Short mmCIF file of N, CA, C and O in Angstrom, two decimals:
data_model
loop_
_atom_site.label_atom_id
_atom_site.label_comp_id
_atom_site.label_asym_id
_atom_site.label_seq_id
_atom_site.Cartn_x
_atom_site.Cartn_y
_atom_site.Cartn_z
N HIS U 1 0.96 -1.27 0.27
CA HIS U 1 -0.07 0.15 -0.07
C HIS U 1 0.94 1.07 -0.06
O HIS U 1 2.10 1.16 0.10
N ILE U 2 -0.11 2.04 -0.07
CA ILE U 2 0.72 3.49 -0.04
C ILE U 2 1.20 4.42 1.10
O ILE U 2 0.07 4.13 2.06
N ALA U 3 2.27 4.74 1.48
CA ALA U 3 2.57 5.15 2.85
C ALA U 3 1.83 6.58 2.67
O ALA U 3 1.95 7.28 1.86
N GLY U 4 1.20 7.02 3.99
CA GLY U 4 0.42 8.09 4.15
C GLY U 4 -0.63 8.11 4.21
O GLY U 4 -1.26 8.97 4.80
N GLY U 5 -0.82 7.31 4.23
CA GLY U 5 -2.36 6.86 4.77
C GLY U 5 -2.56 5.39 5.62
O GLY U 5 -1.87 5.61 6.71
N SER U 6 -2.61 2.71 0.42
CA SER U 6 -3.42 2.51 -0.01
C SER U 6 -2.77 1.34 -0.99
O SER U 6 -2.31 1.76 -1.66
N LYS U 7 -7.64 -6.83 -6.04
CA LYS U 7 -7.45 -7.60 -7.05
C LYS U 7 -8.59 -7.07 -8.23
O LYS U 7 -9.80 -7.51 -7.65
N GLY U 8 -8.00 -7.08 -9.03
CA GLY U 8 -9.19 -6.24 -9.78
C GLY U 8 -8.85 -6.05 -11.34
O GLY U 8 -8.23 -6.70 -12.09
N ILE U 9 -9.13 -4.94 -11.70
CA ILE U 9 -9.48 -4.30 -12.87
C ILE U 9 -8.21 -3.79 -13.88
O ILE U 9 -7.20 -2.85 -12.69
N LEU U 10 -7.68 -4.07 -14.72
CA LEU U 10 -6.29 -3.62 -15.26
C LEU U 10 -6.84 -3.17 -16.56
O LEU U 10 -7.33 -3.69 -17.59
N TYR U 11 -6.88 -1.99 -16.58
CA TYR U 11 -7.05 -0.92 -17.84
C TYR U 11 -6.05 -1.35 -18.94
O TYR U 11 -4.71 -0.99 -18.12
N PRO U 12 -6.13 -1.33 -20.33
CA PRO U 12 -5.11 -1.69 -21.26
C PRO U 12 -4.19 -0.26 -21.56
O PRO U 12 -3.09 -0.47 -21.62
N TYR U 13 -4.89 0.44 -20.92
CA TYR U 13 -3.76 1.96 -21.16
C TYR U 13 -2.71 2.34 -20.12
O TYR U 13 -2.20 2.86 -19.83
N GLU U 14 -2.85 1.47 -18.61
CA GLU U 14 -1.90 1.56 -17.59
C GLU U 14 -0.77 1.09 -17.91
O GLU U 14 -0.40 0.08 -18.51
N LYS U 15 -0.04 1.46 -17.30
CA LYS U 15 1.69 0.97 -17.54
C LYS U 15 2.20 1.32 -16.26
O LYS U 15 2.39 2.23 -15.51
N TYR U 16 3.36 0.28 -16.15
CA TYR U 16 4.06 0.15 -14.88
C TYR U 16 5.64 -0.17 -15.66
O TYR U 16 6.09 -1.01 -16.07
N ASN U 17 6.32 0.98 -15.05
CA ASN U 17 7.40 0.88 -15.94
C ASN U 17 8.60 1.16 -14.50
O ASN U 17 8.24 2.11 -13.59
N LYS U 18 9.66 0.66 -14.50
CA LYS U 18 10.94 0.69 -13.67
C LYS U 18 11.84 1.86 -14.35
O LYS U 18 12.42 1.81 -15.47
N THR U 19 12.38 2.70 -13.49
CA THR U 19 13.20 3.81 -13.59
C THR U 19 14.13 3.75 -12.84
O THR U 19 14.29 3.17 -11.70
N GLY U 20 15.10 4.31 -13.08
CA GLY U 20 16.41 4.56 -12.29
C GLY U 20 16.17 5.45 -10.91
O GLY U 20 16.38 5.08 -9.56
N GLN U 21 15.04 6.21 -10.66
CA GLN U 21 14.63 6.81 -9.56
C GLN U 21 13.14 6.33 -8.54
O GLN U 21 12.87 6.77 -8.05
N GLY U 22 12.78 5.16 -9.45
CA GLY U 22 11.70 4.47 -8.60
C GLY U 22 10.94 3.72 -9.75
O GLY U 22 10.89 3.64 -10.69
N PHE U 23 9.71 3.56 -9.85
CA PHE U 23 8.63 3.26 -10.41
C PHE U 23 7.38 4.43 -10.97
O PHE U 23 6.96 4.88 -9.73
N ILE U 24 7.31 4.37 -12.48
CA ILE U 24 6.21 5.36 -12.68
C ILE U 24 5.05 4.55 -13.11
O ILE U 24 4.87 3.39 -13.64
N VAL U 25 3.82 4.61 -12.46
CA VAL U 25 2.78 4.17 -12.88
C VAL U 25 2.14 4.97 -13.49
O VAL U 25 1.49 6.12 -13.12
N SER U 26 1.59 5.27 -14.53
CA SER U 26 0.76 5.73 -15.80
C SER U 26 -0.55 5.27 -16.38
O SER U 26 -0.76 3.82 -16.69
N GLY U 27 -1.60 6.12 -16.64
CA GLY U 27 -2.52 5.58 -17.37
C GLY U 27 -3.84 6.82 -16.63
O GLY U 27 -3.47 7.55 -15.58
N LYS U 28 -4.49 7.00 -17.41
CA LYS U 28 -5.24 8.20 -17.54
C LYS U 28 -5.95 8.62 -16.21
O LYS U 28 -6.26 9.51 -15.42
N SER U 29 -7.15 7.25 -15.90
CA SER U 29 -7.63 7.17 -14.70
C SER U 29 -6.77 7.25 -13.56
O SER U 29 -7.35 7.48 -12.29
N LEU U 30 -5.84 6.59 -13.55
CA LEU U 30 -4.64 6.63 -12.13
C LEU U 30 -4.66 8.25 -12.05
O LEU U 30 -4.50 8.47 -10.78
N GLU U 31 -4.17 8.76 -12.88
CA GLU U 31 -3.47 10.15 -12.91
C GLU U 31 -4.46 11.23 -12.17
O GLU U 31 -4.29 11.92 -11.77
N LYS U 32 -5.67 10.56 -12.92
CA LYS U 32 -7.15 11.77 -12.59
C LYS U 32 -7.43 11.07 -11.25
O LYS U 32 -7.56 12.15 -10.53
N LEU U 33 -7.64 10.02 -10.90
CA LEU U 33 -7.61 9.55 -9.08
C LEU U 33 -6.87 10.32 -8.47
O LEU U 33 -7.08 11.07 -7.36
N VAL U 34 -5.41 10.59 -8.54
CA VAL U 34 -4.41 11.10 -7.77
C VAL U 34 -4.70 12.61 -7.82
O VAL U 34 -4.67 13.42 -6.88
N ALA U 35 -5.24 13.39 -9.25
CA ALA U 35 -5.02 14.44 -8.99
C ALA U 35 -6.35 14.94 -8.19
O ALA U 35 -6.69 16.03 -7.83
N MET U 36 -7.48 14.27 -8.20
CA MET U 36 -8.85 14.42 -7.25
C MET U 36 -8.85 13.89 -6.36
O MET U 36 -9.64 14.45 -5.31
N THR U 37 -7.64 13.58 -5.68
CA THR U 37 -7.58 12.90 -4.08
C THR U 37 -6.68 13.96 -3.19
O THR U 37 -5.75 14.84 -3.36
N ASN U 38 -7.68 14.43 -2.01
CA ASN U 38 -6.97 15.14 -1.23
C ASN U 38 -6.15 14.31 -0.54
O ASN U 38 -6.80 13.87 0.65
N PHE U 39 -4.95 14.35 -0.21
CA PHE U 39 -4.35 13.46 0.77
C PHE U 39 -4.23 13.78 2.22
O PHE U 39 -3.42 13.13 2.71
N GLY U 40 -4.14 15.01 1.98
CA GLY U 40 -4.62 15.85 3.82
C GLY U 40 -5.96 15.07 4.45
O GLY U 40 -6.38 15.19 5.64
N ASN U 41 -6.68 14.04 3.90
CA ASN U 41 -8.02 13.84 4.49
C ASN U 41 -8.25 12.23 4.15
O ASN U 41 -7.92 11.28 3.54
N ASP U 42 -8.08 11.80 5.57
CA ASP U 42 -8.21 10.02 5.86
C ASP U 42 -9.11 9.29 5.12
O ASP U 42 -8.93 8.51 4.33
N GLU U 43 -10.31 9.58 4.98
CA GLU U 43 -11.06 9.37 3.97
C GLU U 43 -10.74 8.94 2.76
O GLU U 43 -11.05 8.14 2.11
N ALA U 44 -10.15 10.26 1.85
CA ALA U 44 -9.78 10.44 0.78
C ALA U 44 -8.90 9.28 0.27
O ALA U 44 -8.46 8.84 -0.35
N ILE U 45 -7.95 9.30 1.68
CA ILE U 45 -6.88 8.32 1.44
C ILE U 45 -7.31 6.72 1.38
O ILE U 45 -7.06 6.09 0.80
N ARG U 46 -8.04 6.47 2.08
CA ARG U 46 -8.85 5.26 2.50
C ARG U 46 -9.33 4.82 0.83
O ARG U 46 -9.39 3.40 0.12
N ARG U 47 -10.02 5.64 0.54
CA ARG U 47 -10.77 5.75 -0.59
C ARG U 47 -9.60 5.29 -2.03
O ARG U 47 -9.97 4.37 -2.79
N PHE U 48 -8.71 6.16 -2.03
CA PHE U 48 -7.48 5.85 -2.94
C PHE U 48 -6.76 4.55 -2.76
O PHE U 48 -6.78 3.84 -3.85
N GLN U 49 -6.68 4.10 -1.44
CA GLN U 49 -5.95 2.56 -1.15
C GLN U 49 -7.10 1.72 -1.80
O GLN U 49 -6.67 0.91 -2.20
N TYR U 50 -8.28 2.00 -1.40
CA TYR U 50 -9.19 1.07 -2.00
C TYR U 50 -8.91 0.77 -3.41
O TYR U 50 -8.98 -0.37 -3.89
N ILE U 51 -9.01 1.72 -4.26
CA ILE U 51 -8.93 1.47 -5.95
C ILE U 51 -7.71 1.06 -6.04
O ILE U 51 -7.63 0.15 -6.74
N TRP U 52 -6.97 1.30 -5.45
CA TRP U 52 -5.41 1.13 -5.35
C TRP U 52 -5.50 -0.74 -5.48
O TRP U 52 -4.76 -1.51 -6.32
N ARG U 53 -6.03 -1.03 -4.56
CA ARG U 53 -6.14 -2.69 -4.55
C ARG U 53 -7.17 -3.06 -5.57
O ARG U 53 -6.85 -4.51 -6.37
N LEU U 54 -8.08 -2.43 -5.76
CA LEU U 54 -9.07 -3.29 -6.81
C LEU U 54 -8.17 -3.04 -8.14
O LEU U 54 -8.49 -4.30 -8.63
N LYS U 55 -7.38 -2.35 -8.11
CA LYS U 55 -6.43 -2.42 -9.63
C LYS U 55 -5.84 -3.22 -9.33
O LYS U 55 -4.73 -3.47 -10.44
N ASP U 56 -4.94 -4.14 -8.27
CA ASP U 56 -4.13 -4.72 -7.91
C ASP U 56 -2.51 -4.32 -8.31
O ASP U 56 -1.75 -5.19 -8.86
N ILE U 57 -2.54 -2.82 -8.03
CA ILE U 57 -1.59 -2.12 -8.32
C ILE U 57 -0.06 -2.58 -7.71
O ILE U 57 0.68 -2.73 -7.98
N ASP U 58 -0.40 -3.41 -6.38
CA ASP U 58 0.89 -3.81 -5.50
C ASP U 58 1.43 -5.04 -6.47
O ASP U 58 2.41 -5.10 -6.64
N GLU U 59 0.68 -6.21 -6.76
CA GLU U 59 0.86 -6.93 -7.54
C GLU U 59 1.59 -6.92 -8.64
O GLU U 59 2.79 -7.25 -9.10
N LYS U 60 1.13 -5.90 -9.45
CA LYS U 60 1.83 -5.67 -10.71
C LYS U 60 3.49 -4.83 -10.55
O LYS U 60 4.20 -5.19 -10.87
N LEU U 61 3.17 -4.01 -9.45
CA LEU U 61 4.39 -3.24 -9.00
C LEU U 61 5.38 -4.50 -8.64
O LEU U 61 6.64 -4.46 -9.03
N ARG U 62 5.33 -5.52 -7.68
CA ARG U 62 5.96 -6.30 -7.22
C ARG U 62 6.21 -7.37 -8.42
O ARG U 62 7.73 -7.46 -8.39
N ALA U 63 5.55 -7.27 -9.48
CA ALA U 63 6.15 -8.14 -10.70
C ALA U 63 7.38 -7.88 -11.41
O ALA U 63 7.80 -8.10 -12.07
N LYS U 64 7.33 -6.04 -11.37
CA LYS U 64 8.49 -5.49 -12.00
C LYS U 64 9.26 -5.19 -10.97
O LYS U 64 10.21 -4.52 -11.23
N GLY U 65 9.59 -5.75 -9.62
CA GLY U 65 10.67 -5.63 -8.57
C GLY U 65 10.33 -4.37 -7.63
O GLY U 65 11.65 -4.60 -7.15
N ILE U 66 9.54 -3.91 -7.36
CA ILE U 66 9.30 -2.82 -6.42
C ILE U 66 10.05 -3.63 -4.93
O ILE U 66 9.49 -4.72 -4.36
N LYS U 67 10.21 -2.84 -4.37
CA LYS U 67 10.72 -3.07 -3.07
C LYS U 67 10.69 -2.04 -2.29
O LYS U 67 9.80 -0.94 -2.35
N GLU U 68 10.40 -2.43 -0.81
CA GLU U 68 9.81 -1.39 0.30
C GLU U 68 10.87 -0.28 0.37
O GLU U 68 12.11 -0.68 0.08
N GLY U 69 10.33 1.01 0.44
CA GLY U 69 11.11 2.14 0.41
C GLY U 69 11.06 2.42 -1.07
O GLY U 69 11.53 3.99 -1.14
N ASP U 70 11.15 2.06 -1.89
CA ASP U 70 10.93 2.58 -3.52
C ASP U 70 9.67 3.40 -3.30
O ASP U 70 8.79 3.72 -2.86
N THR U 71 10.46 4.06 -4.48
CA THR U 71 9.56 5.53 -4.91
C THR U 71 8.46 5.24 -6.12
O THR U 71 8.94 4.92 -7.27
N VAL U 72 7.46 5.85 -5.60
CA VAL U 72 6.16 5.54 -6.86
C VAL U 72 5.77 6.65 -7.33
O VAL U 72 5.44 7.41 -6.54
N TYR U 73 5.82 6.81 -8.61
CA TYR U 73 5.37 8.12 -9.22
C TYR U 73 4.01 7.84 -9.92
O TYR U 73 4.07 6.86 -11.00
N ILE U 74 2.73 8.96 -9.42
CA ILE U 74 1.51 8.87 -10.45
C ILE U 74 1.21 10.00 -10.56
O ILE U 74 1.34 11.14 -9.70
N GLY U 75 1.60 10.17 -11.84
CA GLY U 75 1.23 12.01 -12.38
C GLY U 75 2.06 13.10 -11.68
O GLY U 75 3.52 12.66 -11.75
N GLU U 76 1.61 13.80 -10.71
CA GLU U 76 2.34 14.94 -10.18
C GLU U 76 2.71 14.30 -8.82
O GLU U 76 3.52 15.05 -8.05
N MET U 77 2.13 13.18 -8.29
CA MET U 77 2.41 13.13 -6.65
C MET U 77 3.37 11.65 -7.06
O MET U 77 3.86 10.97 -7.73
N GLU U 78 4.28 11.72 -5.69
CA GLU U 78 4.88 10.58 -5.49
C GLU U 78 5.24 10.06 -4.10
O GLU U 78 4.77 11.14 -3.35
N PHE U 79 4.90 8.87 -4.22
CA PHE U 79 4.90 7.81 -2.95
C PHE U 79 5.77 7.35 -2.38
O PHE U 79 6.83 6.46 -3.18
N GLU U 80 6.51 6.85 -1.35
CA GLU U 80 7.19 5.75 -1.04
C GLU U 80 6.30 4.57 -0.68
O GLU U 80 4.88 4.25 -0.09
N TYR U 81 6.17 3.52 -1.21
CA TYR U 81 6.04 2.07 -1.50
C TYR U 81 6.30 1.14 -0.25
O TYR U 81 7.17 0.91 0.53
N ARG U 82 5.19 0.98 0.50
CA ARG U 82 5.26 0.05 1.96
C ARG U 82 4.22 -0.89 1.39
O ARG U 82 3.24 -1.17 1.23
N GLN U 83 4.77 -2.24 1.83
CA GLN U 83 4.00 -3.54 1.81
C GLN U 83 3.20 -3.64 3.00
O GLN U 83 2.96 -3.09 3.87
#
């Protein structure tokens, strides 16, 4: 889950790429979700984490080799990965 607060649907336009700085998760719906989430609000974070789990993002990132503490970038936001 995402630090700071988060099996399902994979949309074909989502991409999970490893870079030298971390992991970039891209896709219009995810970037919109991040832009619309108030990360200062606990309920909003829980909703984000719920959708994160529905999209099975943890499993997809683990398949790419993510480790505890790696950075995840989605749109303009960056997160520290926590299991």
